[in-house]
Coordinates of N, CA and C in Angstrom, one line a residue:
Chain A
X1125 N -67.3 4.5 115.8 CA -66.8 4.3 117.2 C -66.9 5.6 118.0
X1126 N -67.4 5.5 119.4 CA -67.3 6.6 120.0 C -65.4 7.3 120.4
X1127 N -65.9 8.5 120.0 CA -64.8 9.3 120.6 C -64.1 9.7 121.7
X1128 N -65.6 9.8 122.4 CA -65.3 10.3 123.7 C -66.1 9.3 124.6
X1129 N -65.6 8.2 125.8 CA -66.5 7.6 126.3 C -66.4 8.1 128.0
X1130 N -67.5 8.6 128.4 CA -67.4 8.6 130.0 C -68.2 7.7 131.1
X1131 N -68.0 6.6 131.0 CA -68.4 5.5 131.6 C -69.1 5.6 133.0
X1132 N -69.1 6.8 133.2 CA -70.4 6.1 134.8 C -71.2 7.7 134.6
X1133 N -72.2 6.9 134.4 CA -73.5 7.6 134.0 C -74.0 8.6 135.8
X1134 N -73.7 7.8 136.4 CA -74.2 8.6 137.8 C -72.7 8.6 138.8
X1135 N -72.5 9.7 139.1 CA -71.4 9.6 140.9 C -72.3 10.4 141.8
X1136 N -72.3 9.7 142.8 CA -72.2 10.1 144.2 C -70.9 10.2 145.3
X1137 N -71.0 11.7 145.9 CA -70.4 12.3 146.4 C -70.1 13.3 147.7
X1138 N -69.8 12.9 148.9 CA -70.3 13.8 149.9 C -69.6 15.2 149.9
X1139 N -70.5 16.0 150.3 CA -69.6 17.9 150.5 C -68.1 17.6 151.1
X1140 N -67.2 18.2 150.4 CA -66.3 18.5 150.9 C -65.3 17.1 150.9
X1141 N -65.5 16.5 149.9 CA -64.6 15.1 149.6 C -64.5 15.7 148.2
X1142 N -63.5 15.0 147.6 CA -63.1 14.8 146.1 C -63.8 13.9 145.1
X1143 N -64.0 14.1 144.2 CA -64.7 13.0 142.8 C -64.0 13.7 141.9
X1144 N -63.7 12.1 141.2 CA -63.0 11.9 140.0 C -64.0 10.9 138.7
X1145 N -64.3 12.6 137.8 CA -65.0 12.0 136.6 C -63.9 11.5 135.4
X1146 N -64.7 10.3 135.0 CA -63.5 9.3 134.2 C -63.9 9.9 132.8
X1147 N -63.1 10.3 131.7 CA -63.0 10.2 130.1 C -62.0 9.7 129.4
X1148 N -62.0 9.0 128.8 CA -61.4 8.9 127.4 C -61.9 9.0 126.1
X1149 N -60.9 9.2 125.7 CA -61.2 9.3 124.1 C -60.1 8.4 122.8
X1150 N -60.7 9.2 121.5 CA -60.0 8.3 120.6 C -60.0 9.2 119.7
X1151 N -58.7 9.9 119.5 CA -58.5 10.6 117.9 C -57.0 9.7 117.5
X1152 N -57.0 10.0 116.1 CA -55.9 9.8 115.8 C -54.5 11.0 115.4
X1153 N -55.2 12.8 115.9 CA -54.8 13.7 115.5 C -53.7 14.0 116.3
X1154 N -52.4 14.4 116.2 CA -51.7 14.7 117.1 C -51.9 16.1 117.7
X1155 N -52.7 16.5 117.4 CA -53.2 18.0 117.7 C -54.8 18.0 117.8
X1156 N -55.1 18.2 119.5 CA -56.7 18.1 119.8 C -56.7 18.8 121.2
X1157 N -57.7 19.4 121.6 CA -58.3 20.1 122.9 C -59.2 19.4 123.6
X1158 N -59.3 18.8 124.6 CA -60.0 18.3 125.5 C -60.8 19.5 126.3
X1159 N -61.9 19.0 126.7 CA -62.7 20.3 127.5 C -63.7 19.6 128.4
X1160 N -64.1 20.1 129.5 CA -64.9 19.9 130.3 C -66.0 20.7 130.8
X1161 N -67.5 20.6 130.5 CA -68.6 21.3 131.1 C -69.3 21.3 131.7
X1162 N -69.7 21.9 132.5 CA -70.9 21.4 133.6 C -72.2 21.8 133.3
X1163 N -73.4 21.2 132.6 CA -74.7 21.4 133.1 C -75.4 21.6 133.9
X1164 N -76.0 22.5 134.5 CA -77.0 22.5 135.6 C -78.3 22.2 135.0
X1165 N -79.3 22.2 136.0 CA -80.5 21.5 135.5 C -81.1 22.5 134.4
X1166 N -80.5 24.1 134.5 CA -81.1 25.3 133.9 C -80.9 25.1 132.2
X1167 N -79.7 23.7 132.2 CA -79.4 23.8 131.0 C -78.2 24.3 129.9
X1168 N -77.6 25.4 130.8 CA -76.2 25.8 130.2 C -75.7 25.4 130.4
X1169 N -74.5 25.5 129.4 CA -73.1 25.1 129.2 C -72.0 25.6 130.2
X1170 N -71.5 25.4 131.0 CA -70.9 26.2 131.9 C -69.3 25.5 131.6
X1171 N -68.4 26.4 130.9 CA -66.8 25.6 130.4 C -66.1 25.3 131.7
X1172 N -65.2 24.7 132.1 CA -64.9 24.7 133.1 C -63.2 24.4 133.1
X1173 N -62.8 23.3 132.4 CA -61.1 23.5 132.1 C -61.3 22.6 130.5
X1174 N -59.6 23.2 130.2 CA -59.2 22.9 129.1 C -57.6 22.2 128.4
X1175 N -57.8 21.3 128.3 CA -56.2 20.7 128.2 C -56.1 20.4 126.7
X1176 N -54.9 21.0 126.2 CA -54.3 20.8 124.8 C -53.5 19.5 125.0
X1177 N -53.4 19.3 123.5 CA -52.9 17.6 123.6 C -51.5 17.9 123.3
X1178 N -50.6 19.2 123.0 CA -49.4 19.7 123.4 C -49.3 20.1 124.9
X1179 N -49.8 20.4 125.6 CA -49.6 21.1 127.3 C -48.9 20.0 128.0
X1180 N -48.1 20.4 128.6 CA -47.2 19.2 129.5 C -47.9 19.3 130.3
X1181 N -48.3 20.5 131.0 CA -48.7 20.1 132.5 C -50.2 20.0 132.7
X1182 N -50.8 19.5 133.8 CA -52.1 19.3 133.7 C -52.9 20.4 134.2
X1183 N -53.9 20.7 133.5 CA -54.9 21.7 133.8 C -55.4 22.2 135.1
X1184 N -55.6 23.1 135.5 CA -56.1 23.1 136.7 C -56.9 24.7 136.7
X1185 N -57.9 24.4 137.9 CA -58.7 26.0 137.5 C -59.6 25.8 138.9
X1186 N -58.6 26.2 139.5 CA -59.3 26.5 140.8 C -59.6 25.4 141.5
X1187 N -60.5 24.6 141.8 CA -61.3 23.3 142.4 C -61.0 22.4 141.6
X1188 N -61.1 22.4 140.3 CA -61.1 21.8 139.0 C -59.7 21.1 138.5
X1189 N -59.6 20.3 138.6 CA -58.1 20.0 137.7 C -58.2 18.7 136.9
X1190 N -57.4 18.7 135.8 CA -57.2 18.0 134.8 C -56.6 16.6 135.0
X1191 N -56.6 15.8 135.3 CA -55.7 14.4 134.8 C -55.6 13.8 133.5
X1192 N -54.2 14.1 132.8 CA -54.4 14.2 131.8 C -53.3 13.1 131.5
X1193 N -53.7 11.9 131.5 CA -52.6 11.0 130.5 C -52.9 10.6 129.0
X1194 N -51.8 11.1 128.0 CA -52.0 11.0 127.1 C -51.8 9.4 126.4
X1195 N -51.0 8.9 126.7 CA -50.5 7.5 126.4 C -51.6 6.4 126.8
X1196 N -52.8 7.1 127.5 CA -53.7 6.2 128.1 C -54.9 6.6 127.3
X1197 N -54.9 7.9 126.7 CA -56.0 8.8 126.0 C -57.1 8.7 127.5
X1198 N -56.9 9.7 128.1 CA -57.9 9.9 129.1 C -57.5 11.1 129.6
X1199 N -58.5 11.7 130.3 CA -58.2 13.3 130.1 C -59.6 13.3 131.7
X1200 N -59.8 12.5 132.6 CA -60.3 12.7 134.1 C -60.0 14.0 134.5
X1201 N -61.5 14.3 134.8 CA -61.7 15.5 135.7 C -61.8 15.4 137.5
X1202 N -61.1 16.0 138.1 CA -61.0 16.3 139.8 C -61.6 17.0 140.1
X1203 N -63.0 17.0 140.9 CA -63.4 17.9 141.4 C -62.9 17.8 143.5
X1204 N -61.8 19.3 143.6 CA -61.8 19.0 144.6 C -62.9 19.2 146.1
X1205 N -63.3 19.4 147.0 CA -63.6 19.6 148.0 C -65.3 19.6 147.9
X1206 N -65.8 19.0 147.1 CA -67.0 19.2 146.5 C -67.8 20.0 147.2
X1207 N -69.0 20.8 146.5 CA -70.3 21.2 147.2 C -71.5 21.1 146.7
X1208 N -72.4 21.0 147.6 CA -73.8 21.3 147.0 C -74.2 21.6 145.9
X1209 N -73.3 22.7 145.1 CA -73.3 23.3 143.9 C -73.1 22.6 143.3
X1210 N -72.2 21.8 142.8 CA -71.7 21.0 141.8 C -72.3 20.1 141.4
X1211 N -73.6 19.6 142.0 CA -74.3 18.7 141.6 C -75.3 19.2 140.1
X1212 N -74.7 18.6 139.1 CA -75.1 19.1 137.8 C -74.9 17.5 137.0
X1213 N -74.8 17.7 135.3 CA -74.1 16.7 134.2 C -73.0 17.1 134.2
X1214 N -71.7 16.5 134.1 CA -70.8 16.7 133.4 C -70.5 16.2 132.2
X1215 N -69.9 17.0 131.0 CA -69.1 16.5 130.0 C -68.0 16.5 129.8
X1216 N -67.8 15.5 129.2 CA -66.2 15.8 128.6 C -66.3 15.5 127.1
X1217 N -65.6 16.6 126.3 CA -65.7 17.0 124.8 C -64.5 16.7 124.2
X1218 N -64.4 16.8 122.8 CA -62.9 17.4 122.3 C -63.3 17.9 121.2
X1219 N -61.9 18.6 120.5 CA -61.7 19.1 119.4 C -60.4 18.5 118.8
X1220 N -61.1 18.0 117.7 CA -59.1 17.7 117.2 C -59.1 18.8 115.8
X1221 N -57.5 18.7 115.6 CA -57.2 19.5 114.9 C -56.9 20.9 115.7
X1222 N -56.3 21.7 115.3 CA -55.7 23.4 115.8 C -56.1 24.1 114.6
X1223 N -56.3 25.4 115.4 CA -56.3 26.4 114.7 C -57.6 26.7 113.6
X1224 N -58.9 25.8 113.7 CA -59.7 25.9 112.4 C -60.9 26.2 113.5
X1225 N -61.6 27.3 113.3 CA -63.1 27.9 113.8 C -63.6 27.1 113.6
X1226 N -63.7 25.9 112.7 CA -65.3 25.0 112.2 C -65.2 24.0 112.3
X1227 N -64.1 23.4 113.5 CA -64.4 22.3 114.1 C -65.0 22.1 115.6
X1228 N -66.4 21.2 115.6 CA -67.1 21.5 116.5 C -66.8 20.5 117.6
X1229 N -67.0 20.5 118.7 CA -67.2 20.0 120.0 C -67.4 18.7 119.7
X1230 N -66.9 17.7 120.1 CA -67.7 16.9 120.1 C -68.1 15.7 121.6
X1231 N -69.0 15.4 121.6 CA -69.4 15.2 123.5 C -69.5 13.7 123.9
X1232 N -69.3 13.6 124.9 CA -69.2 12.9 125.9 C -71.1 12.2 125.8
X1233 N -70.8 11.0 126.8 CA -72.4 11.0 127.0 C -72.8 11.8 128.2
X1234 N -72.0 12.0 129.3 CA -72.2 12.7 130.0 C -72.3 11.6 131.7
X1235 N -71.8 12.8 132.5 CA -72.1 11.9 133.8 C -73.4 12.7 135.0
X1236 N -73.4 12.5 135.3 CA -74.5 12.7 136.3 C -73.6 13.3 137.8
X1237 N -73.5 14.4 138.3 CA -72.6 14.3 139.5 C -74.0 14.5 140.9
X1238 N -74.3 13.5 142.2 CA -75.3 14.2 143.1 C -74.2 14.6 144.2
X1239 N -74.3 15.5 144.5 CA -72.9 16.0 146.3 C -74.2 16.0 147.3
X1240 N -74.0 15.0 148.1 CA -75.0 15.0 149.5 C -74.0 15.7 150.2
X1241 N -75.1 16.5 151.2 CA -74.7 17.0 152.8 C -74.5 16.0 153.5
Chain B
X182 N -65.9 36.5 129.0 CA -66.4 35.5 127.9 C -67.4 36.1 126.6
X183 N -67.2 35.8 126.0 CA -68.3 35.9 124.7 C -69.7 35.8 124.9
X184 N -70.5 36.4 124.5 CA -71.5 36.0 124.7 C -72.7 35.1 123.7
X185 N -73.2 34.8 123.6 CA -74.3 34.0 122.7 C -75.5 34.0 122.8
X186 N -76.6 34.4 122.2 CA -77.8 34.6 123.2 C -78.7 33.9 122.1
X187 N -79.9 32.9 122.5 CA -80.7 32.6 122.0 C -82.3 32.6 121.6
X188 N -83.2 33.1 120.7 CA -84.3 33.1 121.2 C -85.4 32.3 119.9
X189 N -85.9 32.1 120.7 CA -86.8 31.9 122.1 C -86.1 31.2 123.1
X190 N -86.3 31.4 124.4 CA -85.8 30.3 125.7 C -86.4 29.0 125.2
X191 N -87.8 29.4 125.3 CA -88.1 28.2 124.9 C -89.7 28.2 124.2
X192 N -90.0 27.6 123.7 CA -91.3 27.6 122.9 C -92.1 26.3 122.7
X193 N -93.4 26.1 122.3 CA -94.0 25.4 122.3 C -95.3 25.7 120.7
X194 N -94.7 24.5 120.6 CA -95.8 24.3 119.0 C -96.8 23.8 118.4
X195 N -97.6 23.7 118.0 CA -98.1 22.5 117.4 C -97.8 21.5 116.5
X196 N -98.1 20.3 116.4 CA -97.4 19.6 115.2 C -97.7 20.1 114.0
X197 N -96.8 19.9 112.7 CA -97.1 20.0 111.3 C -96.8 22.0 111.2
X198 N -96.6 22.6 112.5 CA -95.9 24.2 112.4 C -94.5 24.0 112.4
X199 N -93.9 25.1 111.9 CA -92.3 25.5 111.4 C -92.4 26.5 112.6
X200 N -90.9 26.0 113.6 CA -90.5 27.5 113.9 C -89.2 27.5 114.1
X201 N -88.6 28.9 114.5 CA -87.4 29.3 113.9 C -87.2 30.1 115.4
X202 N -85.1 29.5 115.5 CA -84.5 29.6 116.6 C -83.7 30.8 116.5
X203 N -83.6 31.5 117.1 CA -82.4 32.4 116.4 C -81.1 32.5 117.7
X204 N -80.0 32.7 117.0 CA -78.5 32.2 117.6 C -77.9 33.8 117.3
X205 N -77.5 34.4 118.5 CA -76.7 35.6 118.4 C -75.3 35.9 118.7
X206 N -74.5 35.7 118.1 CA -73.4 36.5 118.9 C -73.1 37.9 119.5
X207 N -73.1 38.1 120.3 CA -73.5 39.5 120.5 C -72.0 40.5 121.0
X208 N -70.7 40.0 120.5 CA -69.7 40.9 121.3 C -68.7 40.2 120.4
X209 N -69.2 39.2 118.8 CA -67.6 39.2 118.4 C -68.8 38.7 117.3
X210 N -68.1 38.6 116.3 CA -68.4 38.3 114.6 C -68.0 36.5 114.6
X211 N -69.3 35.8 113.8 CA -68.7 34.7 114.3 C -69.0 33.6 113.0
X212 N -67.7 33.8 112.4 CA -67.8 33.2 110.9 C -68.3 31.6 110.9
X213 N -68.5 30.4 111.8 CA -68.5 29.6 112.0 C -69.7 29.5 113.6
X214 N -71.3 29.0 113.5 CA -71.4 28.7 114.3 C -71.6 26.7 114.6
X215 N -72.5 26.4 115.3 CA -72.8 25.2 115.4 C -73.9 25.0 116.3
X216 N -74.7 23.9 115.4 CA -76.4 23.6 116.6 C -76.2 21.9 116.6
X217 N -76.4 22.4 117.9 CA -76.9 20.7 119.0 C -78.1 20.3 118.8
X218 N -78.5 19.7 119.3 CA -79.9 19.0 119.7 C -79.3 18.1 121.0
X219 N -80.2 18.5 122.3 CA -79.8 17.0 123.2 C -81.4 17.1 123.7
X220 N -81.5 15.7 124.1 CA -82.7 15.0 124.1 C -82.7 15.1 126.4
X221 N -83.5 14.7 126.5 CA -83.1 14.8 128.2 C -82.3 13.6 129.0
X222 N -81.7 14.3 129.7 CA -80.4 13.4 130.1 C -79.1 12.6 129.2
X223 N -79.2 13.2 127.8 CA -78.2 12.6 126.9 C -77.6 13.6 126.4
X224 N -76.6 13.3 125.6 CA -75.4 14.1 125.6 C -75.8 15.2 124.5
X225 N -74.7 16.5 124.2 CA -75.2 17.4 123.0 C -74.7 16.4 121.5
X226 N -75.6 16.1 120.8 CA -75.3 16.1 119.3 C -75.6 16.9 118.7
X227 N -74.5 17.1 117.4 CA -73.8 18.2 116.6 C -75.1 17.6 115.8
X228 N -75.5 18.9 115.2 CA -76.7 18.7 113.9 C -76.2 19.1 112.8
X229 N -75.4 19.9 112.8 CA -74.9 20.9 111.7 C -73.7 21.9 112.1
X230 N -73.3 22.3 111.2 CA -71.9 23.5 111.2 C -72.3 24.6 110.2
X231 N -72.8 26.1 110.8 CA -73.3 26.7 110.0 C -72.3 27.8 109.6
X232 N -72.1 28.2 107.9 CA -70.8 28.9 107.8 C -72.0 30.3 107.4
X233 N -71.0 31.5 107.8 CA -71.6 32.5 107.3 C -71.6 32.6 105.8
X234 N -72.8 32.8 105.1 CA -72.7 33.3 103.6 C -72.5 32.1 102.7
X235 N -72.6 30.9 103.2 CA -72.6 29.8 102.7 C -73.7 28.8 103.2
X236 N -74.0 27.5 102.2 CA -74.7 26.1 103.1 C -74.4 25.6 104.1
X237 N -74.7 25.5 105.0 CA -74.6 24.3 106.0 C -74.5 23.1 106.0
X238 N -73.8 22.8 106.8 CA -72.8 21.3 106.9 C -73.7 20.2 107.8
X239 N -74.3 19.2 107.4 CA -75.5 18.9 108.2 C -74.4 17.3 108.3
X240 N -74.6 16.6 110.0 CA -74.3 15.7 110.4 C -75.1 14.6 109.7
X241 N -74.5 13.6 109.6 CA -75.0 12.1 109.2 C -76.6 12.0 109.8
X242 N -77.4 12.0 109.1 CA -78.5 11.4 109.9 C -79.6 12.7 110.0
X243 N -79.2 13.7 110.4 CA -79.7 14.4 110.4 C -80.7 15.4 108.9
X244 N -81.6 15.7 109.0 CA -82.5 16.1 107.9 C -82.1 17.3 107.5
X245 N -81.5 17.6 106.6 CA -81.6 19.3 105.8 C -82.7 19.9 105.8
X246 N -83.7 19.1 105.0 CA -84.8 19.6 104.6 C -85.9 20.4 106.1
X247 N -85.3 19.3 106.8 CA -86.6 19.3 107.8 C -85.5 20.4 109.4
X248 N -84.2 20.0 109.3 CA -83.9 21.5 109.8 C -83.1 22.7 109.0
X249 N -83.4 23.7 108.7 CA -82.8 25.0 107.8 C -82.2 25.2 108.5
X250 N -81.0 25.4 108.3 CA -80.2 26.6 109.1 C -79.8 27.7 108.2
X251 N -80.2 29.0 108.7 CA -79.4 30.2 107.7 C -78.5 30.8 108.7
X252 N -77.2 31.6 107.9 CA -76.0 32.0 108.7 C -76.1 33.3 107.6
X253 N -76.8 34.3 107.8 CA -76.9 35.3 106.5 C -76.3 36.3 107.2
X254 N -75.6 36.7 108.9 CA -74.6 37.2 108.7 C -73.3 37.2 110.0
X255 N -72.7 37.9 109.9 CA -71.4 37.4 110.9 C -71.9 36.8 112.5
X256 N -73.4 37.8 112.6 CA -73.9 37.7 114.1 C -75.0 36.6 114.3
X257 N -75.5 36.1 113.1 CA -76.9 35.8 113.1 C -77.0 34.4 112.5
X258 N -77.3 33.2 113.2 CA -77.9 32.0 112.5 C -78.7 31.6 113.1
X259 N -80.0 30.9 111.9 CA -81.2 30.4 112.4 C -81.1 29.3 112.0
X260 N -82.2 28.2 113.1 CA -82.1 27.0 112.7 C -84.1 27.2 112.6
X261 N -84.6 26.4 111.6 CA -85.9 26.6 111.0 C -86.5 25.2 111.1
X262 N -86.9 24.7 112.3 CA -87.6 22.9 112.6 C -89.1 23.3 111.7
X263 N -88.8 22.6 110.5 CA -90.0 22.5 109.4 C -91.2 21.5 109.9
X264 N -92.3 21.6 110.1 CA -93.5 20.6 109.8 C -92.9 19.9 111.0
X265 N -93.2 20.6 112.3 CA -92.2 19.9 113.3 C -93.5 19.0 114.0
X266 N -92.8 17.7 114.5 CA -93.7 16.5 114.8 C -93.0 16.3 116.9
X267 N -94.1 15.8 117.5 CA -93.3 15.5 118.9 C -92.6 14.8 118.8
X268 N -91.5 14.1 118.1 CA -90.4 13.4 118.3 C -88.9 14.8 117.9
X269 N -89.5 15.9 117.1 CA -88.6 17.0 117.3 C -88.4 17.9 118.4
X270 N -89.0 17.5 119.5 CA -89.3 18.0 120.7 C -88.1 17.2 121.3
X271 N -87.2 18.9 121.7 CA -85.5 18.8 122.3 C -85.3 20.2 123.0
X272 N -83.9 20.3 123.2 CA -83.4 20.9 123.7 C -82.4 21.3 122.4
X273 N -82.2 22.8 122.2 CA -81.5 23.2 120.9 C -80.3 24.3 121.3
X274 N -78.8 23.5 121.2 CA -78.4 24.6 121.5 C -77.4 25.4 120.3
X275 N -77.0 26.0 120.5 CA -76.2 26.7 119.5 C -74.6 27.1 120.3
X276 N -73.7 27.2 119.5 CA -72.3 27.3 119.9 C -71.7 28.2 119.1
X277 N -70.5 28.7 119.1 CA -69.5 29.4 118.1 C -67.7 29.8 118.9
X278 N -67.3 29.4 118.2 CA -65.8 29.5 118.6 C -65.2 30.9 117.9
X279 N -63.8 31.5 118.8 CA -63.6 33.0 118.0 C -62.1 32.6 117.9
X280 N -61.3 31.9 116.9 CA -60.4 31.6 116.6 C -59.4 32.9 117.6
X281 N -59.6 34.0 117.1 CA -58.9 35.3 118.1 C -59.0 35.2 119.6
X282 N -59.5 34.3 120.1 CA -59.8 34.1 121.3 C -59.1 33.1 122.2
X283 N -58.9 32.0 121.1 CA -58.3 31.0 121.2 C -59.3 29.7 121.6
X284 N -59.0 28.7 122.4 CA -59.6 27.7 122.5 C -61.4 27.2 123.1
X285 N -61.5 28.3 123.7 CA -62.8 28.4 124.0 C -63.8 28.4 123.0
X286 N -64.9 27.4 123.2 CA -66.6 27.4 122.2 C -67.5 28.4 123.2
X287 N -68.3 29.1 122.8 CA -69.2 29.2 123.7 C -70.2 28.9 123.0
X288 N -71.4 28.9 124.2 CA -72.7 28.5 124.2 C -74.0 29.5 124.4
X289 N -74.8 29.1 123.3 CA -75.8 29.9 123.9 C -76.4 29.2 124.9
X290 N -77.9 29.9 125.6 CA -78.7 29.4 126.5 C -79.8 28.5 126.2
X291 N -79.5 28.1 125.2 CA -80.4 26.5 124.5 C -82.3 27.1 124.5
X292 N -82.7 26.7 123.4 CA -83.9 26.8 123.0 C -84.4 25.4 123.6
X293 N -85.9 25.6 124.4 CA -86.9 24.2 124.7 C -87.8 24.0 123.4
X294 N -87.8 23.0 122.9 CA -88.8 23.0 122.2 C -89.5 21.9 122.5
X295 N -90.8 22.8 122.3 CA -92.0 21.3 123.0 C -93.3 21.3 121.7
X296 N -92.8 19.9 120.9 CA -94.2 19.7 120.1 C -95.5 18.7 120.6
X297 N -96.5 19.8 120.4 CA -97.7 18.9 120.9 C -98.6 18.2 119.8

């Protein structure tokens, strides 16, 4: 069963509006990190926020903020005021479990973000 | 942030040649890394979890034989695409987490590999 599903393969978005990329997921750990990264076409990983499955409040990092309901397992990314730039893949990952170096990422299928002028 | 550096950017082979990626940490010791493989426009799949000074932890499905990984030391893991065929032709990336750092993976800058 997938863990992590991000259901819309493509958004379209004009500069300076909002998009909201959808995830959920599925662990059964009470202890997990959600994370979100952006792709550019160059190919890197670019991290961008991070919400613990302990954190009350929701993530936020500048433009970027978390929607994070846990009781729904979904963990939606906000991009606010979009730009030009931001047209990349996004992922959304997790880690379950705390505290152990050697558990790895695991991904999303990914969304597609285009921001028109 | 951490840094991760990968080489080759990117390379190109012929079929039935072996080549080898190398994965650097270059600003923290990194007892635990990890290599992706993503294909174009699909997501990163986990190939393996490489421990320093130990075997490698290879995902369901994926070939031991046909990818090596060595982790011979705190800074340094290779992944080694044996007798590589164009269906091994990907995008390769490599990761590592620094527990002391807390929740952040980083990433290297992903190896192209193109088999012809």
């Amino acid at each position: 069963a997938q863990k992590i599903t991000q259901t819309q393969p493509g958004m379209f978005v004009q500069e300076k509006e909002a998009v909201t990329l959808d995830c959920t997921y599925d662990t059964s750990d009470p202890s997990y990190g959600l994370f979100w990264y952006k792709q550019p076409s160059s190919g890197e990983m670019i991290f961008l926020i991070y919400q613990g499955s302990y954190d009350q409040q929701n993530a936020t990092e500048g433009r970027y903020s978390l929607n994070f309901q846990k009781a729904r397992k979904s963990a939606n990314l906000v991009i606010s005021a979009s730009q030009l730039g931001d047209s990349a893949m996004y992922f959304c990952a997790m880690r379950e479990g705390a505290g152990q170096a050697g558990t790895a990422l695991i991904f999303g299928k990914g969304t597609t973000l285009s921001v028109s002028s | 942030g951490a840094v991760v550096s990968q080489h080759p950017s990117w390379v190109i082979c012929k079929s039935g040649t072996s080549v080898k990626i190398e994965c650097r940490s270059l600003d923290f010791q990194a007892t635990t890394m990890f290599w992706y493989r993503q294909f174009p426009k699909q997501s990163l799949m986990l190939m393996a979890t490489s421990n320093e000074g130990s075997k490698a932890t290879y995902e369901q499905g994926v070939e031991k034989d046909k990818f090596l990984i060595n982790h011979a030391s705190l800074t340094l893991s290779t992944l080694t695409v044996t007798s590589a065929h164009p269906e091994d032709s990907s995008f390769y990336i490599c990761s590592a987490r620094v527990l002391a750092r807390g929740y952040e993976q980083y990433f290297g800058p992903g190896t192209r590999l193109t088999v012809t």
